[in-house]
Amino acid sequence: MTRLQKLILSRLALGIATLFVVSALMFVGIELLPGDLAQQILGQSATPETLAAFRAELGLDQAPHTRYLDWLSGVVQGDLGQSLASGREVTDLLSTRLANTMFLAGYAAVIAVPIAVTLGLLAALWRNSLFDRSANVGALSAISMPEFFVAYLLILVFSIKLGWFPTLARIDTATSLGQALHVTFLPALTLIMVVIAHMMRMTRAAIINVLAAPYIEMARLKGVPRWRVVLRHALPNALAPIINVIALNLAYLIVGVVVVEVVFSYPGLGQLLVDAVASRDFPVVQAVGLFFAGTYILLNVAADILSILSNPRLRHAR
């Protein structure tokens, strides 16, 4: 078995164990939440007998560990269960919301990744210049501001003051692509501003680190143009850390959308998760949490594999 195959198997095994731990922690967290789902659904006027019968119907009268193990056995068989709040299949609830979240994440990634890598390359190429310092100040400012502050600031400027974009990012199956791109521009821009700074700084640091290598100095002494030194010699050898940071930020674009979706009332998985937590809808919370955790783990494994494939010294390690 090759080193790459061992890495894939070990990371997948660790990922499965992590998913199990995540699901158990989420279940414990939901159990500790105040409130009663049956009381929320039936209202304050429901009699104790009605509440007891409804809890029995939903399986809430069973011991917590029994409900968790029943849910876990269903997941292993591909059954995510039914929503306790609405009675719908969890897979039906996830399908539309998942498509919306992936659309928003893809929208932001298509813009953020090329801009971040380009800015990082230029900042490394013109190190300590006015452009480099300005880019670093802008990146640090973007990283320092929390998502909700960036989102409300964009709403204030582009929605309330200028009126260019709507304050709420409401889309459905009847929304055209052009309308969806316009309506979701502000939430996408919020995500872009958060991730582009991190990717740009990591790209800059990786390129500068490689530029200090002896073979780069040799290329410069031979009179190779500076831009060619960066693109032909430095960038290929800096791909491993760049790929890692891009993969982590792509995972963040999918997993870290909860705050942005809530601020813009965007019908994605993040909004669904918040609603499910508020109603103590355990199967929905578990399903969304597992998807977020699985996405993060898979992208991390993909980043490790791509880093090895992009580096001959790691690919053919002895």
mmCIF file of C-alpha atoms in Angstrom:
data_model
loop_
_atom_site.group_PDB
_atom_site.id
_atom_site.type_symbol
_atom_site.label_atom_id
_atom_site.label_comp_id
_atom_site.label_asym_id
_atom_site.label_seq_id
_atom_site.Cartn_x
_atom_site.Cartn_y
_atom_site.Cartn_z
ATOM 1 C CA MET A 1 0.000 0.000 0.000
ATOM 2 C CA THR A 2 1.409 3.385 -1.040
ATOM 3 C CA ARG A 3 1.904 6.340 1.290
ATOM 4 C CA LEU A 4 -0.935 8.224 -0.392
ATOM 5 C CA GLN A 5 -3.348 5.308 0.058
ATOM 6 C CA LYS A 6 -2.399 5.007 3.735
ATOM 7 C CA LEU A 7 -2.990 8.730 4.176
ATOM 8 C CA ILE A 8 -6.429 8.551 2.562
ATOM 9 C CA LEU A 9 -7.505 5.575 4.674
ATOM 10 C CA SER A 10 -6.195 7.064 7.931
ATOM 11 C CA ARG A 11 -7.867 10.427 7.270
ATOM 12 C CA LEU A 12 -11.161 8.792 6.287
ATOM 13 C CA ALA A 13 -11.120 6.675 9.447
ATOM 14 C CA LEU A 14 -10.369 9.759 11.538
ATOM 15 C CA GLY A 15 -13.152 11.596 9.707
ATOM 16 C CA ILE A 16 -15.724 8.906 10.486
ATOM 17 C CA ALA A 17 -14.717 8.941 14.161
ATOM 18 C CA THR A 18 -14.958 12.746 14.180
ATOM 19 C CA LEU A 19 -18.455 12.612 12.662
ATOM 20 C CA PHE A 20 -19.543 10.238 15.420
ATOM 21 C CA VAL A 21 -18.172 12.544 18.125
ATOM 22 C CA VAL A 22 -19.765 15.598 16.494
ATOM 23 C CA SER A 23 -23.179 13.908 16.319
ATOM 24 C CA ALA A 24 -22.956 12.873 20.001
ATOM 25 C CA LEU A 25 -21.959 16.389 21.110
ATOM 26 C CA MET A 26 -24.795 17.947 19.110
ATOM 27 C CA PHE A 27 -27.299 15.550 20.657
ATOM 28 C CA VAL A 28 -26.100 16.402 24.171
ATOM 29 C CA GLY A 29 -26.285 20.112 23.357
ATOM 30 C CA ILE A 30 -29.862 19.821 22.090
ATOM 31 C CA GLU A 31 -30.882 17.843 25.165
ATOM 32 C CA LEU A 32 -29.548 20.626 27.396
ATOM 33 C CA LEU A 33 -31.577 23.319 25.627
ATOM 34 C CA PRO A 34 -34.508 24.722 27.622
ATOM 35 C CA GLY A 35 -38.064 24.284 26.384
ATOM 36 C CA ASP A 36 -40.327 21.467 25.254
ATOM 37 C CA LEU A 37 -40.921 20.664 21.569
ATOM 38 C CA ALA A 38 -44.357 19.168 22.267
ATOM 39 C CA GLN A 39 -45.378 22.265 24.211
ATOM 40 C CA GLN A 40 -44.160 24.534 21.393
ATOM 41 C CA ILE A 41 -46.136 22.662 18.756
ATOM 42 C CA LEU A 42 -49.372 22.102 20.701
ATOM 43 C CA GLY A 43 -49.358 25.414 22.534
ATOM 44 C CA GLN A 44 -49.816 26.420 26.166
ATOM 45 C CA SER A 45 -53.442 25.273 26.212
ATOM 46 C CA ALA A 46 -52.572 21.594 25.638
ATOM 47 C CA THR A 47 -53.496 19.236 28.462
ATOM 48 C CA PRO A 48 -50.866 17.020 30.152
ATOM 49 C CA GLU A 49 -52.507 13.928 28.625
ATOM 50 C CA THR A 50 -52.298 15.424 25.128
ATOM 51 C CA LEU A 51 -48.681 16.396 25.655
ATOM 52 C CA ALA A 52 -47.802 12.913 26.902
ATOM 53 C CA ALA A 53 -49.503 11.259 23.926
ATOM 54 C CA PHE A 54 -47.739 13.600 21.497
ATOM 55 C CA ARG A 55 -44.343 12.952 23.106
ATOM 56 C CA ALA A 56 -44.971 9.209 22.782
ATOM 57 C CA GLU A 57 -45.876 9.661 19.110
ATOM 58 C CA LEU A 58 -42.627 11.516 18.448
ATOM 59 C CA GLY A 59 -40.596 9.098 20.569
ATOM 60 C CA LEU A 60 -39.656 11.847 23.029
ATOM 61 C CA ASP A 61 -40.731 9.679 25.962
ATOM 62 C CA GLN A 62 -37.805 7.320 25.352
ATOM 63 C CA ALA A 63 -34.461 7.612 27.106
ATOM 64 C CA PRO A 64 -32.040 10.051 25.396
ATOM 65 C CA HIS A 65 -29.417 7.405 24.613
ATOM 66 C CA THR A 66 -32.113 5.166 23.072
ATOM 67 C CA ARG A 67 -33.295 7.966 20.764
ATOM 68 C CA TYR A 68 -29.719 8.739 19.764
ATOM 69 C CA LEU A 69 -28.876 5.112 18.965
ATOM 70 C CA ASP A 70 -32.116 4.714 16.977
ATOM 71 C CA TRP A 71 -31.254 7.797 14.967
ATOM 72 C CA LEU A 72 -27.670 6.632 14.438
ATOM 73 C CA SER A 73 -28.781 3.206 13.180
ATOM 74 C CA GLY A 74 -31.128 4.930 10.730
ATOM 75 C CA VAL A 75 -28.333 7.157 9.400
ATOM 76 C CA VAL A 76 -26.120 4.122 8.790
ATOM 77 C CA GLN A 77 -28.954 2.717 6.656
ATOM 78 C CA GLY A 78 -29.360 6.024 4.793
ATOM 79 C CA ASP A 79 -32.475 7.172 6.670
ATOM 80 C CA LEU A 80 -32.129 10.644 8.223
ATOM 81 C CA GLY A 81 -35.581 10.388 9.778
ATOM 82 C CA GLN A 82 -38.424 12.877 9.924
ATOM 83 C CA SER A 83 -38.515 16.415 11.232
ATOM 84 C CA LEU A 84 -40.108 16.517 14.670
ATOM 85 C CA ALA A 85 -41.462 20.009 14.047
ATOM 86 C CA SER A 86 -42.987 19.592 10.564
ATOM 87 C CA GLY A 87 -43.211 15.825 10.088
ATOM 88 C CA ARG A 88 -41.476 16.066 6.682
ATOM 89 C CA GLU A 89 -38.610 13.830 5.626
ATOM 90 C CA VAL A 90 -35.298 15.395 6.570
ATOM 91 C CA THR A 91 -33.865 14.621 3.119
ATOM 92 C CA ASP A 92 -36.648 16.697 1.546
ATOM 93 C CA LEU A 93 -35.884 19.627 3.832
ATOM 94 C CA LEU A 94 -32.167 19.418 3.072
ATOM 95 C CA SER A 95 -32.392 19.104 -0.720
ATOM 96 C CA THR A 96 -33.533 22.650 -1.557
ATOM 97 C CA ARG A 97 -31.601 24.300 1.263
ATOM 98 C CA LEU A 98 -28.423 22.448 0.279
ATOM 99 C CA ALA A 99 -28.693 23.676 -3.308
ATOM 100 C CA ASN A 100 -29.074 27.267 -2.064
ATOM 101 C CA THR A 101 -26.081 27.039 0.257
ATOM 102 C CA MET A 102 -23.880 25.488 -2.445
ATOM 103 C CA PHE A 103 -24.961 28.217 -4.880
ATOM 104 C CA LEU A 104 -23.972 30.960 -2.431
ATOM 105 C CA ALA A 105 -20.667 29.272 -1.568
ATOM 106 C CA GLY A 106 -19.851 28.692 -5.238
ATOM 107 C CA TYR A 107 -20.762 32.286 -6.100
ATOM 108 C CA ALA A 108 -18.354 33.593 -3.463
ATOM 109 C CA ALA A 109 -15.586 31.084 -4.302
ATOM 110 C CA VAL A 110 -15.556 31.858 -8.043
ATOM 111 C CA ILE A 111 -14.856 35.500 -7.221
ATOM 112 C CA ALA A 112 -12.725 35.177 -4.077
ATOM 113 C CA VAL A 113 -10.168 32.512 -5.064
ATOM 114 C CA PRO A 114 -8.714 34.110 -8.233
ATOM 115 C CA ILE A 115 -8.710 37.595 -6.686
ATOM 116 C CA ALA A 116 -7.022 36.382 -3.499
ATOM 117 C CA VAL A 117 -4.314 34.406 -5.319
ATOM 118 C CA THR A 118 -3.640 37.300 -7.707
ATOM 119 C CA LEU A 119 -3.393 39.844 -4.875
ATOM 120 C CA GLY A 120 -1.102 37.503 -2.950
ATOM 121 C CA LEU A 121 1.183 37.084 -5.959
ATOM 122 C CA LEU A 122 1.330 40.835 -6.601
ATOM 123 C CA ALA A 123 1.962 41.588 -2.937
ATOM 124 C CA ALA A 124 4.848 39.098 -2.901
ATOM 125 C CA LEU A 125 6.199 40.419 -6.214
ATOM 126 C CA TRP A 126 6.133 44.027 -4.945
ATOM 127 C CA ARG A 127 7.061 43.258 -1.364
ATOM 128 C CA ASN A 128 7.213 46.258 1.025
ATOM 129 C CA SER A 129 5.787 48.541 -1.661
ATOM 130 C CA LEU A 130 2.793 50.832 -1.206
ATOM 131 C CA PHE A 131 0.579 48.205 -2.866
ATOM 132 C CA ASP A 132 1.829 45.474 -0.511
ATOM 133 C CA ARG A 133 1.262 47.588 2.587
ATOM 134 C CA SER A 134 -2.159 48.734 1.423
ATOM 135 C CA ALA A 135 -3.207 45.147 0.644
ATOM 136 C CA ASN A 136 -2.039 43.977 4.073
ATOM 137 C CA VAL A 137 -3.850 46.795 5.875
ATOM 138 C CA GLY A 138 -7.037 45.998 3.946
ATOM 139 C CA ALA A 139 -6.684 42.282 4.655
ATOM 140 C CA LEU A 140 -6.110 42.802 8.376
ATOM 141 C CA SER A 141 -9.092 45.160 8.528
ATOM 142 C CA ALA A 142 -11.341 42.601 6.815
ATOM 143 C CA ILE A 143 -10.163 39.788 9.079
ATOM 144 C CA SER A 144 -10.685 41.902 12.200
ATOM 145 C CA MET A 145 -14.348 42.686 11.483
ATOM 146 C CA PRO A 146 -16.947 40.015 12.401
ATOM 147 C CA GLU A 147 -19.239 38.733 9.675
ATOM 148 C CA PHE A 148 -22.429 40.267 11.027
ATOM 149 C CA PHE A 149 -20.780 43.709 11.194
ATOM 150 C CA VAL A 150 -19.602 43.430 7.575
ATOM 151 C CA ALA A 151 -23.056 42.247 6.516
ATOM 152 C CA TYR A 152 -24.915 45.099 8.252
ATOM 153 C CA LEU A 153 -22.402 47.617 6.911
ATOM 154 C CA LEU A 154 -22.976 46.397 3.351
ATOM 155 C CA ILE A 155 -26.746 46.525 3.880
ATOM 156 C CA LEU A 156 -26.475 50.099 5.163
ATOM 157 C CA VAL A 157 -24.409 51.283 2.190
ATOM 158 C CA PHE A 158 -25.702 49.289 -0.773
ATOM 159 C CA SER A 159 -29.308 48.636 0.284
ATOM 160 C CA ILE A 160 -30.431 51.536 2.445
ATOM 161 C CA LYS A 161 -28.239 54.395 1.177
ATOM 162 C CA LEU A 162 -27.806 53.486 -2.496
ATOM 163 C CA GLY A 163 -30.712 51.081 -2.993
ATOM 164 C CA TRP A 164 -28.766 48.883 -5.413
ATOM 165 C CA PHE A 165 -29.456 45.525 -3.750
ATOM 166 C CA PRO A 166 -32.263 44.110 -1.572
ATOM 167 C CA THR A 167 -31.745 43.763 2.167
ATOM 168 C CA LEU A 168 -33.132 40.208 2.188
ATOM 169 C CA ALA A 169 -31.751 37.487 -0.075
ATOM 170 C CA ARG A 170 -34.964 35.605 -0.802
ATOM 171 C CA ILE A 171 -34.796 33.091 -3.679
ATOM 172 C CA ASP A 172 -36.851 30.068 -4.725
ATOM 173 C CA THR A 173 -37.099 27.606 -7.595
ATOM 174 C CA ALA A 174 -38.792 30.223 -9.810
ATOM 175 C CA THR A 175 -35.901 32.707 -9.429
ATOM 176 C CA SER A 176 -33.821 33.070 -12.599
ATOM 177 C CA LEU A 177 -30.013 32.905 -12.542
ATOM 178 C CA GLY A 178 -29.668 36.635 -13.165
ATOM 179 C CA GLN A 179 -32.086 37.475 -10.367
ATOM 180 C CA ALA A 180 -30.374 35.033 -8.000
ATOM 181 C CA LEU A 181 -26.950 36.576 -8.706
ATOM 182 C CA HIS A 182 -28.335 40.053 -8.022
ATOM 183 C CA VAL A 183 -30.283 39.125 -4.893
ATOM 184 C CA THR A 184 -27.423 37.129 -3.325
ATOM 185 C CA PHE A 185 -24.639 39.593 -4.183
ATOM 186 C CA LEU A 186 -24.458 41.161 -0.716
ATOM 187 C CA PRO A 187 -24.264 37.853 1.214
ATOM 188 C CA ALA A 188 -21.708 36.609 -1.314
ATOM 189 C CA LEU A 189 -19.715 39.841 -0.938
ATOM 190 C CA THR A 190 -19.753 39.421 2.844
ATOM 191 C CA LEU A 191 -18.226 35.953 2.516
ATOM 192 C CA ILE A 192 -15.755 37.178 -0.114
ATOM 193 C CA MET A 193 -14.437 39.963 2.129
ATOM 194 C CA VAL A 194 -13.915 37.524 4.994
ATOM 195 C CA VAL A 195 -12.105 34.736 3.101
ATOM 196 C CA ILE A 196 -10.207 36.772 0.511
ATOM 197 C CA ALA A 197 -8.037 38.433 3.158
ATOM 198 C CA HIS A 198 -6.930 35.126 4.684
ATOM 199 C CA MET A 199 -6.182 33.514 1.315
ATOM 200 C CA MET A 200 -4.295 36.572 0.089
ATOM 201 C CA ARG A 201 -2.044 36.748 3.146
ATOM 202 C CA MET A 202 -1.275 33.024 3.072
ATOM 203 C CA THR A 203 -0.492 33.142 -0.657
ATOM 204 C CA ARG A 204 1.824 36.106 -0.104
ATOM 205 C CA ALA A 205 3.597 34.366 2.801
ATOM 206 C CA ALA A 206 4.041 31.125 0.821
ATOM 207 C CA ILE A 207 5.495 32.939 -2.212
ATOM 208 C CA ILE A 208 7.858 35.063 -0.092
ATOM 209 C CA ASN A 209 9.084 31.941 1.713
ATOM 210 C CA VAL A 210 9.893 30.237 -1.592
ATOM 211 C CA LEU A 211 11.533 33.384 -3.008
ATOM 212 C CA ALA A 212 14.210 33.063 -0.303
ATOM 213 C CA ALA A 213 15.345 29.665 -1.676
ATOM 214 C CA PRO A 214 18.815 29.390 -3.299
ATOM 215 C CA TYR A 215 17.488 28.300 -6.704
ATOM 216 C CA ILE A 216 15.391 31.462 -6.871
ATOM 217 C CA GLU A 217 18.507 33.557 -6.230
ATOM 218 C CA MET A 218 20.270 31.635 -8.990
ATOM 219 C CA ALA A 219 17.435 32.385 -11.419
ATOM 220 C CA ARG A 220 17.644 36.078 -10.552
ATOM 221 C CA LEU A 221 21.419 36.104 -11.055
ATOM 222 C CA LYS A 222 20.879 34.621 -14.504
ATOM 223 C CA GLY A 223 18.729 37.608 -15.374
ATOM 224 C CA VAL A 224 15.335 35.862 -15.406
ATOM 225 C CA PRO A 225 12.548 38.498 -15.243
ATOM 226 C CA ARG A 226 10.990 38.877 -11.805
ATOM 227 C CA TRP A 227 7.460 37.961 -12.925
ATOM 228 C CA ARG A 228 8.785 34.793 -14.556
ATOM 229 C CA VAL A 229 10.689 33.854 -11.399
ATOM 230 C CA VAL A 230 7.444 34.053 -9.453
ATOM 231 C CA LEU A 231 5.187 32.292 -11.978
ATOM 232 C CA ARG A 232 7.578 29.603 -13.265
ATOM 233 C CA HIS A 233 9.732 28.851 -10.215
ATOM 234 C CA ALA A 234 8.155 30.152 -7.019
ATOM 235 C CA LEU A 235 4.430 29.498 -7.537
ATOM 236 C CA PRO A 236 4.672 25.754 -8.413
ATOM 237 C CA ASN A 237 6.723 25.135 -5.258
ATOM 238 C CA ALA A 238 4.332 27.151 -3.111
ATOM 239 C CA LEU A 239 1.222 25.307 -4.268
ATOM 240 C CA ALA A 240 1.000 22.992 -1.258
ATOM 241 C CA PRO A 241 0.299 25.682 1.388
ATOM 242 C CA ILE A 242 -1.829 27.677 -1.082
ATOM 243 C CA ILE A 243 -3.981 24.619 -1.844
ATOM 244 C CA ASN A 244 -4.392 23.990 1.874
ATOM 245 C CA VAL A 245 -5.585 27.504 2.640
ATOM 246 C CA ILE A 246 -7.930 27.545 -0.368
ATOM 247 C CA ALA A 247 -9.466 24.217 0.686
ATOM 248 C CA LEU A 248 -9.942 25.430 4.264
ATOM 249 C CA ASN A 249 -11.600 28.612 3.060
ATOM 250 C CA LEU A 250 -13.838 26.688 0.666
ATOM 251 C CA ALA A 251 -14.905 24.596 3.646
ATOM 252 C CA TYR A 252 -15.583 27.803 5.541
ATOM 253 C CA LEU A 253 -17.709 29.143 2.665
ATOM 254 C CA ILE A 254 -19.966 26.097 3.000
ATOM 255 C CA VAL A 255 -19.827 25.518 6.760
ATOM 256 C CA GLY A 256 -19.494 29.093 8.020
ATOM 257 C CA VAL A 257 -22.530 30.569 6.269
ATOM 258 C CA VAL A 258 -24.830 30.400 9.302
ATOM 259 C CA VAL A 259 -24.403 34.029 10.411
ATOM 260 C CA VAL A 260 -24.586 35.400 6.857
ATOM 261 C CA GLU A 261 -27.707 33.405 6.023
ATOM 262 C CA VAL A 262 -29.440 34.539 9.207
ATOM 263 C CA VAL A 263 -28.602 38.221 8.626
ATOM 264 C CA PHE A 264 -29.901 38.162 5.040
ATOM 265 C CA SER A 265 -32.725 35.652 5.738
ATOM 266 C CA TYR A 266 -31.248 33.436 3.035
ATOM 267 C CA PRO A 267 -33.016 30.052 2.734
ATOM 268 C CA GLY A 268 -29.942 27.853 3.117
ATOM 269 C CA LEU A 269 -28.686 25.187 5.483
ATOM 270 C CA GLY A 270 -27.468 27.753 8.002
ATOM 271 C CA GLN A 271 -30.921 29.288 8.400
ATOM 272 C CA LEU A 272 -32.429 25.800 8.571
ATOM 273 C CA LEU A 273 -29.990 24.874 11.355
ATOM 274 C CA VAL A 274 -30.875 27.953 13.412
ATOM 275 C CA ASP A 275 -34.606 27.296 13.015
ATOM 276 C CA ALA A 276 -34.146 23.632 13.961
ATOM 277 C CA VAL A 277 -32.148 24.489 17.082
ATOM 278 C CA ALA A 278 -34.824 26.987 18.148
ATOM 279 C CA SER A 279 -37.504 24.288 17.870
ATOM 280 C CA ARG A 280 -35.297 21.489 19.297
ATOM 281 C CA ASP A 281 -35.744 19.555 16.043
ATOM 282 C CA PHE A 282 -33.068 16.943 16.742
ATOM 283 C CA PRO A 283 -33.095 15.014 13.412
ATOM 284 C CA VAL A 284 -32.712 18.205 11.344
ATOM 285 C CA VAL A 285 -29.958 19.606 13.570
ATOM 286 C CA GLN A 286 -28.076 16.313 13.416
ATOM 287 C CA ALA A 287 -28.408 16.029 9.637
ATOM 288 C CA VAL A 288 -27.206 19.580 8.978
ATOM 289 C CA GLY A 289 -24.403 19.248 11.518
ATOM 290 C CA LEU A 290 -23.209 15.992 9.969
ATOM 291 C CA PHE A 291 -23.212 17.573 6.529
ATOM 292 C CA PHE A 292 -21.154 20.544 7.746
ATOM 293 C CA ALA A 293 -18.692 18.308 9.583
ATOM 294 C CA GLY A 294 -18.428 15.872 6.656
ATOM 295 C CA THR A 295 -17.803 18.712 4.205
ATOM 296 C CA TYR A 296 -15.046 20.160 6.361
ATOM 297 C CA ILE A 297 -13.374 16.770 6.809
ATOM 298 C CA LEU A 298 -13.569 15.834 3.105
ATOM 299 C CA LEU A 299 -12.102 19.146 1.975
ATOM 300 C CA ASN A 300 -9.271 18.789 4.491
ATOM 301 C CA VAL A 301 -8.481 15.300 3.191
ATOM 302 C CA ALA A 302 -8.642 16.604 -0.390
ATOM 303 C CA ALA A 303 -6.240 19.417 0.546
ATOM 304 C CA ASP A 304 -3.748 16.953 2.033
ATOM 305 C CA ILE A 305 -3.899 14.719 -1.045
ATOM 306 C CA LEU A 306 -3.525 17.617 -3.487
ATOM 307 C CA SER A 307 -0.620 18.997 -1.465
ATOM 308 C CA ILE A 308 1.216 15.681 -1.773
ATOM 309 C CA LEU A 309 0.427 15.344 -5.475
ATOM 310 C CA SER A 310 1.676 18.892 -6.146
ATOM 311 C CA ASN A 311 4.992 18.292 -4.356
ATOM 312 C CA PRO A 312 7.285 15.619 -5.889
ATOM 313 C CA ARG A 313 9.355 15.408 -2.713
ATOM 314 C CA LEU A 314 6.262 14.395 -0.723
ATOM 315 C CA ARG A 315 4.838 12.241 -3.505
ATOM 316 C CA HIS A 316 8.017 10.147 -3.765
ATOM 317 C CA ALA A 317 9.087 10.299 -0.127
ATOM 318 C CA ARG A 318 11.478 7.571 0.966
#
